[in-house]
Coordinates of C-alpha atoms in Angstrom, one line a residue:
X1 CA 26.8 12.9 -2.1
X2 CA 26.9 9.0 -2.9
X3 CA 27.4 8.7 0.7
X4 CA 24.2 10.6 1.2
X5 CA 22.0 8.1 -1.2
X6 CA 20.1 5.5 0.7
X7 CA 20.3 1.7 -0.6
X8 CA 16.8 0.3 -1.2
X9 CA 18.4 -3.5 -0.8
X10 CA 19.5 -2.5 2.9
X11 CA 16.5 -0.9 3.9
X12 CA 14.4 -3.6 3.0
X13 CA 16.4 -6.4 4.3
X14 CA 17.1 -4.2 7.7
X15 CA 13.3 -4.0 7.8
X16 CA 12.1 -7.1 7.0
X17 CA 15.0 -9.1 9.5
X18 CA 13.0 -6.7 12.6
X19 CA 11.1 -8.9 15.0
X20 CA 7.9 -6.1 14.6
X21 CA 5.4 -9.2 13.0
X22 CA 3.8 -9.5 16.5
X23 CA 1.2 -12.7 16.7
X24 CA -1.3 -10.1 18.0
X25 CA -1.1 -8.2 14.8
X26 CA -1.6 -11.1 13.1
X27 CA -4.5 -11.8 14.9
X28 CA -6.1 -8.5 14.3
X29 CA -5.1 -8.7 10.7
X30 CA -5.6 -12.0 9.5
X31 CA -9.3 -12.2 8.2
X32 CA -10.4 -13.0 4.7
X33 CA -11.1 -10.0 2.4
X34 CA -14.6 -11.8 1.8
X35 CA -16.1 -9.2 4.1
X36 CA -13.6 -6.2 2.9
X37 CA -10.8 -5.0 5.9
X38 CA -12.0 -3.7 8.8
X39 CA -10.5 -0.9 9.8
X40 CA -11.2 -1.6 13.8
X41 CA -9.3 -4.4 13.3
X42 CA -6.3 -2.6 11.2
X43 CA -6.6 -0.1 14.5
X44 CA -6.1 -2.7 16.9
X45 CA -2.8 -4.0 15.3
X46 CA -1.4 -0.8 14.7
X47 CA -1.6 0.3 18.1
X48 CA 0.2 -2.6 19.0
X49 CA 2.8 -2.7 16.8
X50 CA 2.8 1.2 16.3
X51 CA 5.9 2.2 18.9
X52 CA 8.2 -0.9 18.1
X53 CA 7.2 -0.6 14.2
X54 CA 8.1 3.1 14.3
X55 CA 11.5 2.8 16.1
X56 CA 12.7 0.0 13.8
X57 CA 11.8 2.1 11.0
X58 CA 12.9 5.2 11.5
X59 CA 16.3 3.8 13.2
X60 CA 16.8 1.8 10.2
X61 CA 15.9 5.1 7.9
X62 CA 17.7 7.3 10.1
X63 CA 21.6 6.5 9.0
X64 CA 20.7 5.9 5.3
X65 CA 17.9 8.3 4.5
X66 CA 17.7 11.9 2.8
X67 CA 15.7 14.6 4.1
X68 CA 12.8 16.6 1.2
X69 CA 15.6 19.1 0.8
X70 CA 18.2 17.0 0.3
X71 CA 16.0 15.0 -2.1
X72 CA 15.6 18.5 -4.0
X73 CA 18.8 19.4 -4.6
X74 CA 20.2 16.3 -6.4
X75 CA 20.6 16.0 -9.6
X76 CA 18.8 13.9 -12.4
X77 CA 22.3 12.3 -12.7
X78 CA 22.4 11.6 -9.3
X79 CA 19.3 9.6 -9.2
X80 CA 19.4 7.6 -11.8
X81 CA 19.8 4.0 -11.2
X82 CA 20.3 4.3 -7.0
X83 CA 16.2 3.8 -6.2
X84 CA 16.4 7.0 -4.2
X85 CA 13.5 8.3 -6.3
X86 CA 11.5 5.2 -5.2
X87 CA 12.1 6.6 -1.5
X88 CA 10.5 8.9 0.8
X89 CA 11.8 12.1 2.6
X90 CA 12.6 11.6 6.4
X91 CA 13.0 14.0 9.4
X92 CA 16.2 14.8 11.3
X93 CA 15.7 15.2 14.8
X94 CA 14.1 13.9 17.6
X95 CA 10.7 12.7 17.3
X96 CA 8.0 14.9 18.7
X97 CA 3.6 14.4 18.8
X98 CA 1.5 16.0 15.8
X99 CA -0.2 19.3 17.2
X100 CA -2.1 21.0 15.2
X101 CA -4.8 23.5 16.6
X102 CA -8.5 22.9 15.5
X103 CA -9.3 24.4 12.0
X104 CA -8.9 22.9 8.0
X105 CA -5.2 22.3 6.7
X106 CA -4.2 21.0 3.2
X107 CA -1.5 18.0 3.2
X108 CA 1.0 17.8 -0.1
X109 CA 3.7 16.0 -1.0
X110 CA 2.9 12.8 0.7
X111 CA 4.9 9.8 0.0
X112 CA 4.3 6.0 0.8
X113 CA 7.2 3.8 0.7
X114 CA 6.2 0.1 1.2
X115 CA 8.9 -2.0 2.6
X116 CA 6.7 -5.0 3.1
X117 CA 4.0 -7.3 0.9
X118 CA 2.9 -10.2 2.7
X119 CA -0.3 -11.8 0.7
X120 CA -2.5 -14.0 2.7
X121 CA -2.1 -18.0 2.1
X122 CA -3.9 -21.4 3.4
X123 CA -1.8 -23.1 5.8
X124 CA 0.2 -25.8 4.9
X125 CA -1.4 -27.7 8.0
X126 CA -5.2 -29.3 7.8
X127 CA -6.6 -27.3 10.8
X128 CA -4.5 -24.3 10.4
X129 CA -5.7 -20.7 9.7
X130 CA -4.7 -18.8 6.9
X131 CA -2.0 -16.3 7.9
X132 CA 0.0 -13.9 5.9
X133 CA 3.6 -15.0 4.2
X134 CA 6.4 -13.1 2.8
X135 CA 7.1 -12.6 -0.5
X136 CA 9.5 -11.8 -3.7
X137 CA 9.7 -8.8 -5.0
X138 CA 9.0 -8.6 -9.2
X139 CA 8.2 -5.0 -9.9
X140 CA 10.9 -2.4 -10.8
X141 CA 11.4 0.4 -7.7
X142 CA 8.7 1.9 -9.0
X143 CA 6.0 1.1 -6.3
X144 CA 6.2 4.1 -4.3
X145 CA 2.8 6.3 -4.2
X146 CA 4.2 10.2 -4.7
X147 CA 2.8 13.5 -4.3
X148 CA -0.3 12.7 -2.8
X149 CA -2.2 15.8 -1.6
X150 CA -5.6 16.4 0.3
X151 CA -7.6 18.1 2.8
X152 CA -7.1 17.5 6.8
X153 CA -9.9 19.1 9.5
X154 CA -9.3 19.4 12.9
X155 CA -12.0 18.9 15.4
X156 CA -12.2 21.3 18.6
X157 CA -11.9 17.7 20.7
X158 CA -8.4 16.8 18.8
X159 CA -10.1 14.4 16.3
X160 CA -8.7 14.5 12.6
X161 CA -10.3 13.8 9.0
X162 CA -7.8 13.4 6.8
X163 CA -9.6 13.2 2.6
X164 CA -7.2 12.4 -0.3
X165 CA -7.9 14.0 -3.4
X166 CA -4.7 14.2 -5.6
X167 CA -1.6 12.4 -6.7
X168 CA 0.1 9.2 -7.7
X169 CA -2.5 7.1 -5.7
X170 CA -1.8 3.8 -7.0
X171 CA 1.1 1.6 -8.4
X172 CA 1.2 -1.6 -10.4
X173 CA 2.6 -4.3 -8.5
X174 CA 3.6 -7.9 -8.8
X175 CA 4.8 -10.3 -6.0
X176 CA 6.0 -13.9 -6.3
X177 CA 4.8 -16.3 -3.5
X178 CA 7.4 -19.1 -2.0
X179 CA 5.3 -21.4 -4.4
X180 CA 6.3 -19.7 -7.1
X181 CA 2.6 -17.9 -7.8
X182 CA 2.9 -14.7 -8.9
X183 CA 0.0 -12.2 -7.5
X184 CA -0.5 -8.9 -9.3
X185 CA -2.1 -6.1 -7.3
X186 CA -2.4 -2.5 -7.8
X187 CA -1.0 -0.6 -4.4
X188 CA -3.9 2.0 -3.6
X189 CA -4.6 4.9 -1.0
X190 CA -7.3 6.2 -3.8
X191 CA -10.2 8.2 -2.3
X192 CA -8.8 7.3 1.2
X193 CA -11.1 9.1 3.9
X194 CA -9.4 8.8 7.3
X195 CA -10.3 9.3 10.5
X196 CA -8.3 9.7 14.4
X197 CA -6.2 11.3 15.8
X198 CA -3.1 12.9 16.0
X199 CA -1.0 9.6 17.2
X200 CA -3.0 7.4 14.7
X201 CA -5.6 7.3 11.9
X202 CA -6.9 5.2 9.4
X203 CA -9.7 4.6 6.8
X204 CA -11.1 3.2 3.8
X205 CA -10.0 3.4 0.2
X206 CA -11.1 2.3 -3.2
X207 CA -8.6 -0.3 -5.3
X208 CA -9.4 -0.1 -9.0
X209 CA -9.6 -2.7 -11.2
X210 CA -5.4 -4.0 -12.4
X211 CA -7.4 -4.1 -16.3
X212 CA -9.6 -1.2 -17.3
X213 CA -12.6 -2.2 -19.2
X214 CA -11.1 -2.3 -22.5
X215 CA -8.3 -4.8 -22.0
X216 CA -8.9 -7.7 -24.3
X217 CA -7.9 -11.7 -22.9
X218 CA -6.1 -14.4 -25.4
X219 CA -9.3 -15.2 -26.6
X220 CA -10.4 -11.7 -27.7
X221 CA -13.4 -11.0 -24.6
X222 CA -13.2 -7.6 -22.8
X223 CA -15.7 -5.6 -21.0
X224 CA -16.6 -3.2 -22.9
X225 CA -15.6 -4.3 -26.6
X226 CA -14.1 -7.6 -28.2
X227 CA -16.3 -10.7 -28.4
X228 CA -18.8 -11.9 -25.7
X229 CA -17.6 -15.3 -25.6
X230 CA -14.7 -17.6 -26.9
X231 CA -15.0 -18.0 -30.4
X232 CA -13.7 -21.4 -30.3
X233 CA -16.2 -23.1 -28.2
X234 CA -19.5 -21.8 -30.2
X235 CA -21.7 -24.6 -28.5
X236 CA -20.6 -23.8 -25.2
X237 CA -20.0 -20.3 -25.3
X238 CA -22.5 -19.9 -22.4
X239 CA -21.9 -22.5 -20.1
X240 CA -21.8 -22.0 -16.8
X241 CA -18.2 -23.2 -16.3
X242 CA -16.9 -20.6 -18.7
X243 CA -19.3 -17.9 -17.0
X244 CA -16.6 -16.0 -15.0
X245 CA -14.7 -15.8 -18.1
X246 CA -17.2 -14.3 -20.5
X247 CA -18.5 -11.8 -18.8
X248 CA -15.8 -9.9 -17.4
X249 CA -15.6 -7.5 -14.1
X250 CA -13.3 -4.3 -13.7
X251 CA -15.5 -3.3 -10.4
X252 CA -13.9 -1.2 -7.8
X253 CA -13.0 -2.8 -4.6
X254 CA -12.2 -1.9 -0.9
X255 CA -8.9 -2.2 1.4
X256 CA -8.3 -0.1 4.9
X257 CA -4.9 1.6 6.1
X258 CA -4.1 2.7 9.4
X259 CA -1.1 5.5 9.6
X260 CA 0.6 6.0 13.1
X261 CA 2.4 9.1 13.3
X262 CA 6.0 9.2 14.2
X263 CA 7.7 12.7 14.2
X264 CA 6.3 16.1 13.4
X265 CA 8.1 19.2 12.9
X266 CA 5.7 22.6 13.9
X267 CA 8.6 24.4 11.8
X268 CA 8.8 23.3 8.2
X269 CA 4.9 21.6 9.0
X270 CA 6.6 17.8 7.7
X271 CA 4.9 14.7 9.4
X272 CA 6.1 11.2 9.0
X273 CA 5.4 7.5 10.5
X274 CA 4.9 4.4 9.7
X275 CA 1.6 2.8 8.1
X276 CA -0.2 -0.6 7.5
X277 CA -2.8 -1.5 5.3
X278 CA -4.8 -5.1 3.9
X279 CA -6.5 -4.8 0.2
X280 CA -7.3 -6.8 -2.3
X281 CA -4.8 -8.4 -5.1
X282 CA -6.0 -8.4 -9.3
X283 CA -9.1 -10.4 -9.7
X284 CA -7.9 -11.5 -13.9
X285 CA -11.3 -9.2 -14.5
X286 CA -13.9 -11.3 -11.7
X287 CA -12.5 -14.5 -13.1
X288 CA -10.3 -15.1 -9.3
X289 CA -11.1 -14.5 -5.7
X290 CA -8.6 -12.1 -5.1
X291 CA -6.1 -12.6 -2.0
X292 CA -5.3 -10.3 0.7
X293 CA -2.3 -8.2 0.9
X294 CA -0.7 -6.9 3.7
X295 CA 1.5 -3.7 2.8
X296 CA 3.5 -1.9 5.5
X297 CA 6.0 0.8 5.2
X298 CA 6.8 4.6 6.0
X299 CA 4.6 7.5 5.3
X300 CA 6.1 11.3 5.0
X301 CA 3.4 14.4 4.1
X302 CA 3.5 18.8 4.8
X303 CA 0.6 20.0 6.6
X304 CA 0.3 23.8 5.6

């Protein structure tokens, strides 16, 4: 069975040594998150990188990877400490298109297993544009999102809606730049309403805020409760300098993801691919612009 357990350290270093960062998906991806994601531009880059992307995944997940019903049948014992539970299902066999006849389906157990952040940085260059660089690693394997369930229509012309609705939508995150700047984020498909078809879709979806409203700072000030201003400063407790730290922000903001579909078996109803999406990092409560994050990795979900 050991043989059986995937290593997360080889997966990600199999994945992130592919040659699938194509300039062209830079292009279409590389755009400040001033003016939130769009997803025509997420589109354009996953259709480009969607066949290479999905053949280095899934050959890379192929050799190493568990299946749902292997997952199911192992043991608490045989989990602990290998990061298999931070890993999606996969599924044997060859790799065949998503057909699914017009008509309303419900999608469970979905799974999405980033094996890339890349946050979005000024060039080190005077005239350069800002592009997206890789990253460390500082959260736990505990990033994966996890039994994710929603609703999926089928249009009479082969167009798909695709509403979430349940699950473990979003993860606490933390990433270390080459700098050494560590950028929290929370990883989010929450309220993610997408729209395609069968060989690719993608959508908007909300990113709530990394503090709820009642987290206080060091100096006491929260949204909603703890003091209005610093203490300390009485005289210039309302200056305009100190404005975006005072009055604090957990507002909900907006990323896109695109999911390209890679195998589907009509038996057993499973669907996996690959997916790619750009949202915000933590804003410290509207005190910092927050950065853009590119996440890719594999998807897995039952259509029944």
């Amino acid at each position: 069975m050991a043989a059986m357990l995937r290593s997360t350290v080889s997966l990600k270093a199999s994945f992130n040594g592919s040659k699938v960062e194509q300039k062209n998906v830079k292009a279409a991806a590389s755009r400040s998150f001033k003016t939130v994601a769009s997803l025509k531009a997420i589109k354009e880059a996953g259709k480009t990188a969607a066949a290479s992307l999905a053949a280095t995944a899934f050959l890379v997940g192929g050799a190493n990877a568990l299946t749902f019903n292997e997952l199911q049948n192992l043991t608490y014992l045989q989990v602990k400490g290998t990061g298999v539970a931070n890993t999606c299902p996969v599924i044997e066999g060859s790799a065949s298109p998503l057909s699914l006849r017009a008509g309303n389906y419900k999608v469970g157990k979905m799974c999405l297993e980033p094996t890339s952040f890349k946050v979005k940085e000024e060039s080190q260059f005077k005239s350069g544009e800002e592009e997206f660089v890789d990253t460390k690693l500082m959260t736990r394997l505990t990033y994966t999102l996890d039994e994710i369930s929603g609703s999926l229509s089928v249009g009479g012309n082969g167009d798909i809606t695709f509403t979430e609705e349940d699950g473990i939508d979003y993860a606490a995150v933390t990433v270390q730049l080459p700098g050494g700047e560590r950028v929290p984020f929370l990883f989010s498909v929450k309220e993610l309403v997408a729209k395609g078809n069968s060989n690719q879709f993608g959508g908007d979806f909300s990113v709530p805020s990394y503090r709820g409203a009642t987290f206080l700072d060091p100096k006491g000030r929260g949204a909603a409760t703890g003091y209005d201003n610093a203490v300390a400063l009485p005289a210039a407790s309302d200056a305009e300098e100190f404005e975006k730290e005072n009055i604090k922000s957990n507002a909900v903001l907006k990323g896109s993801a695109v999911f390209n579909v890679a195998k589907f078996d009509a038996a057993t109803g499973e669907v996996a691919g690959v997916f790619e999406s750009i949202q915000p990092s933590d804003t410290d409560m509207g005190a910092k612009a927050p950065k853009d994050i590119k996440i890719t990795g594999l998807w897995y979900g039952q259509i029944s």
